[in-house]
């Protein structure tokens, strides 16, 4: 009898961690990771921070893996289609591969803006090659305009301002990051970045880019013209679900999974990492995709355990961090969905610990420093998540 085969689509952090967990926790079969990138998984978070360098390679941002992990990598291999009934994948080299268990770990790609104007020197940052190209462009002169004020846009602004470049962040929200961390912390991070020279145009969008072969300026919806030799688009992401288009699954907002991370409407099919749209206990079961590093690993280990026979639900407390404004801010749960932010310790403009509550209940918290004091809040949050799931 042939051995069972698990195929993982996507060789980023979540795909690698799934394969690693399967191969080290006793999966008695073949594990194959298919990746359309030319290199094995590397660590993306430093690319908007310390590793934004013109010579950065994946060796500079490695991901550690257990030495005993043993599985097959197939690089530069894109999955183009799948037949979920017969369990067969079609690959970019026109071959097919059948599976017993399928794991979607195909991540996301940067959303692009449809702005008139030159498309050269308009950057995104997702891969090592993206970071290298941006850093090379930054070795020239001229001002930088960043479109989008989420984690990526604001981290890049802080990093680039420290290179001595004039940086302006343009975004429609009233405060950068407000949707992710709530107004008080968002305002505090903005003040920190402003003190390092970053400028913000909040409540504004770009209408077009001016220039012939390269950008010279970005024009905003109020007519303001911002000089720019480098334009960065950091306006969110789109899930990599093209390979599922011919299936009956609704993949508009990612791959919908149940509370065990099994894909809704399919058998022996799981989704992990950024691409998975899972019900969140802390949000009363509302679905969210979580583009957090920690979630990639936790969801991967959970799915490996499920393939090995576990029937446990995935009731996690999401965790993330950002580095900007000279601090590391850790976040848990869903601070952006809170209706009240209660300062527990410190000061918004220094180190702080703040509860994020919704209708009086803890749904998240933020910590700049205060690591020891965070422990009881993690416990309370986990208890709330478990109670909400029950
Ligand atoms: C610049 C940057 C900074 C970040 N900083 C932070 C941070 O500070 N804190 C934090 O919590 N998180 C951060 N993140 C998010 C974190 O890195 C991601 O959540 C994590 O990398 C997601 O891993 P993943 O495996 O789900 O997706 P990915 O790493 O994107 O992997 C998906 C892989 O699948 C491949 N693929 C897609 N479609 C196919 C296909 N059809 N066939 C084969 N392969 C395919 C893709 O090319 C890719 O290699 C950051 C991300 C970026 C880009």
Coordinates of C-alpha atoms and ligand atoms in Angstrom, one line a residue:
X1 CA 0.0 0.0 0.0
X2 CA 1.4 3.5 -0.8
X3 CA 2.1 5.9 2.0
X4 CA -0.3 8.8 2.7
X5 CA 0.8 12.1 1.1
X6 CA 0.3 15.5 2.6
X7 CA 0.8 18.3 0.1
X8 CA 1.4 21.9 1.4
X9 CA 0.7 24.7 -1.1
X10 CA 3.1 27.6 -0.2
X11 CA 6.5 27.4 1.2
X12 CA 6.5 30.5 3.5
X13 CA 6.5 30.4 7.3
X14 CA 3.1 28.7 7.7
X15 CA 3.8 26.1 5.0
X16 CA 7.3 25.3 6.4
X17 CA 6.0 25.0 10.0
X18 CA 3.2 22.7 8.9
X19 CA 5.6 20.3 7.2
X20 CA 8.1 20.6 10.0
X21 CA 5.5 19.7 12.6
X22 CA 4.1 16.8 10.5
X23 CA 7.6 15.3 9.9
X24 CA 8.7 15.7 13.5
X25 CA 5.5 14.7 15.3
X26 CA 5.1 11.3 13.7
X27 CA 3.3 11.7 10.3
X28 CA 4.0 8.3 8.8
X29 CA 3.8 9.4 5.1
X30 CA 5.2 11.7 2.5
X31 CA 5.2 15.5 3.0
X32 CA 5.7 17.7 0.0
X33 CA 5.9 21.5 0.1
X34 CA 5.2 23.3 -3.2
X35 CA 6.4 26.9 -3.4
X36 CA 6.4 29.3 -6.3
X37 CA 9.3 31.2 -4.8
X38 CA 12.9 30.3 -5.8
X39 CA 14.1 29.9 -2.2
X40 CA 12.9 28.2 1.0
X41 CA 11.0 30.0 3.7
X42 CA 12.7 33.1 5.2
X43 CA 11.6 35.6 7.8
X44 CA 9.6 38.5 6.4
X45 CA 9.2 40.9 9.4
X46 CA 12.8 42.3 9.3
X47 CA 12.3 43.4 5.7
X48 CA 10.5 46.5 6.8
X49 CA 12.8 47.0 9.7
X50 CA 16.6 46.3 10.1
X51 CA 16.9 44.2 6.9
X52 CA 15.7 47.0 4.5
X53 CA 19.1 47.0 2.8
X54 CA 20.3 47.1 -0.8
X55 CA 22.2 43.8 -0.4
X56 CA 19.8 41.8 1.7
X57 CA 19.4 38.1 0.8
X58 CA 17.3 35.4 2.4
X59 CA 20.4 34.2 4.2
X60 CA 20.2 37.4 6.2
X61 CA 16.7 36.7 7.4
X62 CA 16.7 32.9 8.1
X63 CA 14.0 30.9 9.8
X64 CA 15.2 28.1 12.1
X65 CA 13.9 24.6 11.7
X66 CA 14.2 21.4 13.7
X67 CA 17.2 19.4 12.5
X68 CA 15.1 16.3 12.5
X69 CA 12.5 17.7 10.1
X70 CA 12.6 15.8 6.9
X71 CA 10.3 16.6 3.9
X72 CA 10.4 17.4 0.3
X73 CA 10.6 21.0 -1.0
X74 CA 9.7 21.7 -4.6
X75 CA 10.7 25.3 -5.4
X76 CA 9.6 27.4 -8.4
X77 CA 6.5 25.2 -8.6
X78 CA 3.2 27.0 -8.7
X79 CA -0.1 25.2 -8.1
X80 CA -2.4 26.3 -10.8
X81 CA -5.5 24.3 -10.2
X82 CA -7.0 21.6 -7.9
X83 CA -9.7 19.0 -8.2
X84 CA -11.0 18.8 -4.7
X85 CA -13.2 15.7 -5.5
X86 CA -10.4 13.5 -6.9
X87 CA -7.7 15.1 -4.7
X88 CA -5.4 16.1 -7.6
X89 CA -3.3 19.3 -8.0
X90 CA -2.2 20.7 -11.3
X91 CA 1.2 22.3 -11.3
X92 CA 2.9 25.0 -13.4
X93 CA 5.1 22.5 -15.1
X94 CA 1.9 20.8 -16.4
X95 CA 2.3 17.8 -14.2
X96 CA -0.2 16.6 -11.6
X97 CA 0.2 15.6 -8.0
X98 CA -2.4 13.7 -5.9
X99 CA -2.8 14.1 -2.2
X100 CA -4.4 12.5 0.8
X101 CA -4.3 15.7 2.9
X102 CA -4.0 19.2 1.4
X103 CA -2.9 22.3 3.3
X104 CA -3.3 25.7 1.9
X105 CA -0.4 28.0 3.1
X106 CA -0.4 30.3 0.0
X107 CA -0.3 33.5 2.0
X108 CA -1.1 36.9 0.5
X109 CA 0.3 39.3 -2.0
X110 CA 0.4 43.1 -1.9
X111 CA -2.6 44.9 -3.2
X112 CA -1.7 47.4 -5.9
X113 CA -3.3 50.8 -6.6
X114 CA -4.7 51.6 -10.0
X115 CA -3.1 55.1 -10.1
X116 CA -2.3 56.9 -13.3
X117 CA 1.3 57.7 -13.8
X118 CA 4.7 55.9 -14.2
X119 CA 4.8 52.4 -12.7
X120 CA 8.5 52.3 -12.2
X121 CA 9.9 53.2 -8.7
X122 CA 6.5 52.3 -7.3
X123 CA 7.4 49.7 -4.7
X124 CA 5.8 47.1 -2.5
X125 CA 7.5 45.0 0.2
X126 CA 6.6 41.3 0.6
X127 CA 9.7 39.5 -0.6
X128 CA 13.5 39.8 -0.1
X129 CA 13.7 40.9 -3.8
X130 CA 11.1 43.7 -3.0
X131 CA 13.1 44.9 0.0
X132 CA 16.3 44.9 -2.1
X133 CA 14.7 46.8 -4.9
X134 CA 13.3 49.4 -2.5
X135 CA 16.5 49.9 -0.6
X136 CA 18.4 50.3 -3.9
X137 CA 15.9 53.0 -5.0
X138 CA 16.4 54.7 -1.6
X139 CA 20.1 55.0 -2.2
X140 CA 19.3 57.8 -4.7
X141 CA 18.0 61.2 -3.7
X142 CA 14.5 62.8 -3.4
X143 CA 11.5 62.5 -1.2
X144 CA 9.6 59.3 -0.4
X145 CA 5.8 59.0 -0.3
X146 CA 4.2 56.0 1.3
X147 CA 0.6 55.2 0.4
X148 CA -1.1 53.4 3.3
X149 CA -0.7 53.7 7.1
X150 CA -1.1 50.1 8.3
X151 CA 1.8 48.3 10.0
X152 CA 3.8 48.0 6.9
X153 CA 3.5 51.6 5.8
X154 CA 4.2 53.1 9.2
X155 CA 7.1 50.7 9.9
X156 CA 8.7 51.6 6.6
X157 CA 8.2 55.3 7.2
X158 CA 10.1 55.0 10.5
X159 CA 12.9 53.0 9.0
X160 CA 13.3 55.3 6.0
X161 CA 13.2 58.5 8.0
X162 CA 16.2 57.1 9.9
X163 CA 18.0 56.9 6.6
X164 CA 17.7 60.7 6.5
X165 CA 15.0 60.8 3.8
X166 CA 12.0 63.0 3.8
X167 CA 9.0 60.7 4.2
X168 CA 5.3 61.4 4.0
X169 CA 2.6 58.8 4.7
X170 CA -0.8 59.3 3.0
X171 CA -3.9 57.4 4.1
X172 CA -7.6 57.9 4.3
X173 CA -7.9 57.0 8.0
X174 CA -8.0 59.8 10.6
X175 CA -5.0 58.2 12.3
X176 CA -2.3 55.8 11.1
X177 CA -2.9 52.3 12.4
X178 CA -6.2 53.2 14.1
X179 CA -8.0 50.2 12.7
X180 CA -5.4 47.8 14.2
X181 CA -4.6 49.3 17.6
X182 CA -7.3 51.9 18.3
X183 CA -7.0 55.7 18.6
X184 CA -4.9 56.5 21.7
X185 CA -2.0 54.1 20.9
X186 CA -2.2 55.1 17.2
X187 CA -1.9 58.8 18.1
X188 CA 1.0 58.0 20.4
X189 CA 2.9 56.1 17.6
X190 CA 2.2 58.9 15.2
X191 CA 3.7 61.5 17.6
X192 CA 6.8 59.3 18.0
X193 CA 7.2 59.1 14.2
X194 CA 6.6 62.8 13.7
X195 CA 9.3 63.5 16.2
X196 CA 11.7 61.6 13.9
X197 CA 10.6 63.7 10.9
X198 CA 7.9 61.5 9.4
X199 CA 5.0 63.6 8.0
X200 CA 1.4 62.4 7.7
X201 CA -1.4 63.3 5.4
X202 CA -4.4 61.6 7.1
X203 CA -7.8 61.7 5.7
X204 CA -6.3 61.9 2.2
X205 CA -5.8 59.7 -0.8
X206 CA -3.6 59.9 -3.8
X207 CA -5.3 60.6 -7.2
X208 CA -2.3 60.1 -9.5
X209 CA 1.5 60.0 -9.8
X210 CA 3.3 62.7 -11.9
X211 CA 6.4 61.8 -14.0
X212 CA 7.5 60.5 -17.3
X213 CA 9.6 57.3 -16.8
X214 CA 9.8 57.7 -13.0
X215 CA 7.8 59.5 -10.3
X216 CA 8.4 63.1 -9.6
X217 CA 5.4 63.8 -7.4
X218 CA 2.2 62.4 -6.0
X219 CA -1.0 64.4 -6.2
X220 CA -3.6 64.1 -3.4
X221 CA -7.4 64.4 -3.5
X222 CA -7.2 67.9 -2.1
X223 CA -4.9 69.0 -4.8
X224 CA -1.7 69.0 -2.7
X225 CA 1.4 68.0 -4.7
X226 CA 4.0 66.0 -2.7
X227 CA 7.4 65.7 -4.4
X228 CA 8.4 62.0 -4.6
X229 CA 11.2 60.1 -6.3
X230 CA 10.1 56.9 -4.6
X231 CA 6.5 55.8 -4.1
X232 CA 5.6 52.9 -1.8
X233 CA 2.3 51.2 -2.0
X234 CA 1.4 49.7 1.4
X235 CA -2.3 49.4 1.0
X236 CA -3.1 45.9 2.3
X237 CA -3.0 42.6 0.7
X238 CA -5.0 40.1 -1.4
X239 CA -5.1 36.4 -0.5
X240 CA -3.3 34.0 -3.0
X241 CA -6.3 31.9 -4.0
X242 CA -6.1 31.9 -7.8
X243 CA -5.3 28.2 -7.7
X244 CA -8.8 27.6 -6.1
X245 CA -10.8 29.6 -8.7
X246 CA -12.2 26.6 -10.5
X247 CA -13.6 25.1 -7.3
X248 CA -17.0 25.9 -5.7
X249 CA -15.3 27.5 -2.7
X250 CA -16.0 31.1 -1.9
X251 CA -12.5 32.5 -1.6
X252 CA -13.3 36.2 -2.0
X253 CA -11.9 37.1 1.5
X254 CA -9.5 34.2 1.9
X255 CA -10.0 30.5 2.5
X256 CA -12.9 30.0 4.9
X257 CA -12.1 27.4 7.6
X258 CA -14.0 26.0 10.5
X259 CA -12.9 26.1 14.2
X260 CA -10.5 23.2 13.5
X261 CA -9.0 25.1 10.5
X262 CA -10.6 22.6 8.1
X263 CA -11.7 24.2 4.9
X264 CA -15.5 24.7 4.8
X265 CA -17.0 22.7 2.0
X266 CA -14.1 20.4 1.4
X267 CA -12.6 17.2 2.9
X268 CA -9.1 16.6 4.1
X269 CA -8.3 20.2 3.2
X270 CA -6.9 22.7 5.7
X271 CA -5.7 26.3 5.6
X272 CA -3.0 28.0 7.7
X273 CA -1.3 31.4 8.0
X274 CA -2.3 34.6 6.3
X275 CA -4.6 33.0 3.7
X276 CA -7.0 31.3 6.3
X277 CA -10.2 33.1 7.2
X278 CA -11.1 31.7 10.6
X279 CA -13.9 32.4 13.0
X280 CA -12.5 34.4 16.0
X281 CA -13.9 33.5 19.4
X282 CA -13.0 36.9 20.8
X283 CA -15.1 38.5 18.0
X284 CA -18.1 36.2 18.7
X285 CA -17.2 34.0 15.7
X286 CA -16.8 36.7 13.1
X287 CA -14.2 35.7 10.5
X288 CA -10.9 37.4 10.2
X289 CA -7.7 36.6 8.3
X290 CA -4.7 37.2 10.6
X291 CA -1.6 38.5 9.0
X292 CA 0.5 37.8 12.1
X293 CA 3.8 35.9 12.3
X294 CA 2.8 34.1 15.5
X295 CA -0.5 32.9 13.9
X296 CA 1.4 31.3 11.0
X297 CA 3.2 29.0 13.4
X298 CA 0.3 28.3 15.7
X299 CA -2.1 27.5 12.9
X300 CA 0.5 25.3 11.2
X301 CA 1.1 23.3 14.4
X302 CA -2.6 22.9 14.9
X303 CA -3.3 21.6 11.4
X304 CA -0.4 19.2 11.7
X305 CA -1.9 17.8 14.9
X306 CA -5.4 17.6 13.2
X307 CA -3.9 15.6 10.3
X308 CA -2.4 13.3 13.0
X309 CA -5.8 12.8 14.5
X310 CA -6.5 15.6 17.0
X311 CA -10.1 16.9 17.1
X312 CA -9.3 19.9 19.3
X313 CA -10.7 23.3 18.2
X314 CA -8.3 26.1 17.4
X315 CA -9.1 28.7 20.0
X316 CA -6.1 31.0 19.9
X317 CA -5.4 34.5 21.2
X318 CA -3.8 36.3 18.3
X319 CA -0.5 38.0 19.0
X320 CA 1.5 40.5 17.0
X321 CA 4.2 43.1 17.3
X322 CA 5.4 46.2 15.5
X323 CA 8.7 48.0 15.8
X324 CA 8.5 51.8 15.1
X325 CA 8.9 55.1 16.9
X326 CA 11.8 53.7 18.8
X327 CA 9.7 51.1 20.6
X328 CA 8.4 47.5 20.2
X329 CA 4.6 47.4 20.7
X330 CA 3.1 44.0 21.4
X331 CA -0.6 43.4 20.7
X332 CA -2.9 40.6 21.6
X333 CA -6.5 39.9 20.6
X334 CA -8.2 42.6 18.6
X335 CA -7.3 46.1 20.0
X336 CA -8.7 47.7 16.8
X337 CA -12.2 46.4 17.5
X338 CA -12.4 47.8 21.0
X339 CA -14.9 50.5 22.0
X340 CA -12.7 51.5 25.0
X341 CA -9.0 51.6 25.6
X342 CA -8.1 51.6 29.3
X343 CA -4.6 52.6 30.3
X344 CA -3.5 50.2 33.0
X345 CA 0.1 51.3 33.5
X346 CA 2.5 53.9 32.1
X347 CA 1.8 56.7 29.8
X348 CA 0.7 56.6 26.1
X349 CA 3.8 58.6 25.2
X350 CA 6.2 56.4 27.2
X351 CA 5.9 52.7 27.9
X352 CA 2.3 51.6 28.5
X353 CA 0.0 48.7 29.1
X354 CA -3.6 49.2 27.9
X355 CA -6.7 47.0 28.0
X356 CA -8.8 46.9 24.8
X357 CA -12.4 46.4 25.9
X358 CA -15.7 45.9 24.0
X359 CA -18.9 46.4 26.0
X360 CA -16.8 46.1 29.1
X361 CA -15.1 42.8 28.2
X362 CA -11.4 42.3 27.4
X363 CA -10.9 41.5 23.7
X364 CA -7.3 42.6 23.5
X365 CA -4.5 44.6 24.9
X366 CA -1.4 46.5 24.0
X367 CA 2.0 46.5 25.7
X368 CA 4.9 48.8 25.1
X369 CA 7.2 47.3 27.7
X370 CA 5.4 45.9 30.8
X371 CA 6.2 42.3 29.8
X372 CA 5.7 40.8 33.2
X373 CA 2.5 42.7 33.8
X374 CA 1.1 41.4 30.5
X375 CA 0.9 37.8 31.8
X376 CA -2.4 38.1 33.7
X377 CA -4.0 39.8 30.7
X378 CA -3.0 37.0 28.4
X379 CA -4.6 34.6 30.9
X380 CA -7.8 36.7 31.0
X381 CA -7.9 36.9 27.2
X382 CA -7.5 33.2 26.8
X383 CA -10.3 32.6 29.3
X384 CA -12.6 35.0 27.5
X385 CA -11.8 33.3 24.2
X386 CA -12.4 29.8 25.6
X387 CA -15.7 30.9 27.2
X388 CA -16.8 32.6 24.0
X389 CA -16.0 29.5 22.0
X390 CA -17.8 27.1 24.3
Ligands
LIG1 C1 7.6 43.2 5.4 C2 6.8 42.5 6.3 C3 6.9 42.7 7.7 C4 6.1 42.0 8.6 N1 6.3 42.3 10.0 C5 5.5 41.7 10.9 C6 5.6 42.0 12.3 O1 6.4 42.8 12.7 N2 4.9 41.3 13.1 C7 4.0 40.3 12.7 O2 3.3 39.7 13.6 N3 3.9 39.9 11.4 C8 4.6 40.6 10.5 N4 4.5 40.3 9.2 C9 3.6 39.2 8.8 C10 4.2 37.8 8.7 O3 5.5 37.8 8.2 C11 3.2 36.9 8.0 O4 2.1 36.8 8.8 C12 3.8 35.5 7.7 O5 5.0 35.6 6.9 C13 2.7 34.7 6.9 O6 3.3 33.5 6.5 P1 2.5 32.6 5.5 O7 3.3 31.4 5.3 O8 1.0 32.6 5.8 O9 2.5 33.5 4.1 P2 3.8 33.7 3.1 O10 5.0 33.9 4.0 O11 3.4 34.9 2.2 O12 4.0 32.4 2.3 C14 3.1 32.0 1.3 C15 3.9 31.4 0.2 O13 3.1 30.7 -0.7 C16 3.5 31.0 -2.0 N5 2.4 30.7 -3.0 C17 1.3 31.5 -3.2 N6 0.5 30.9 -4.1 C18 1.1 29.8 -4.5 C19 0.8 28.7 -5.4 N7 -0.3 28.8 -6.1 N8 1.6 27.7 -5.6 C20 2.8 27.6 -4.8 N9 3.2 28.6 -3.9 C21 2.3 29.6 -3.8 C22 4.0 32.4 -1.9 O14 4.8 32.8 -3.0 C23 4.7 32.4 -0.6 O15 6.0 31.9 -0.8 C24 5.3 41.0 8.2 C25 5.1 40.7 6.8 C26 5.9 41.4 5.9 C27 5.8 41.1 4.4

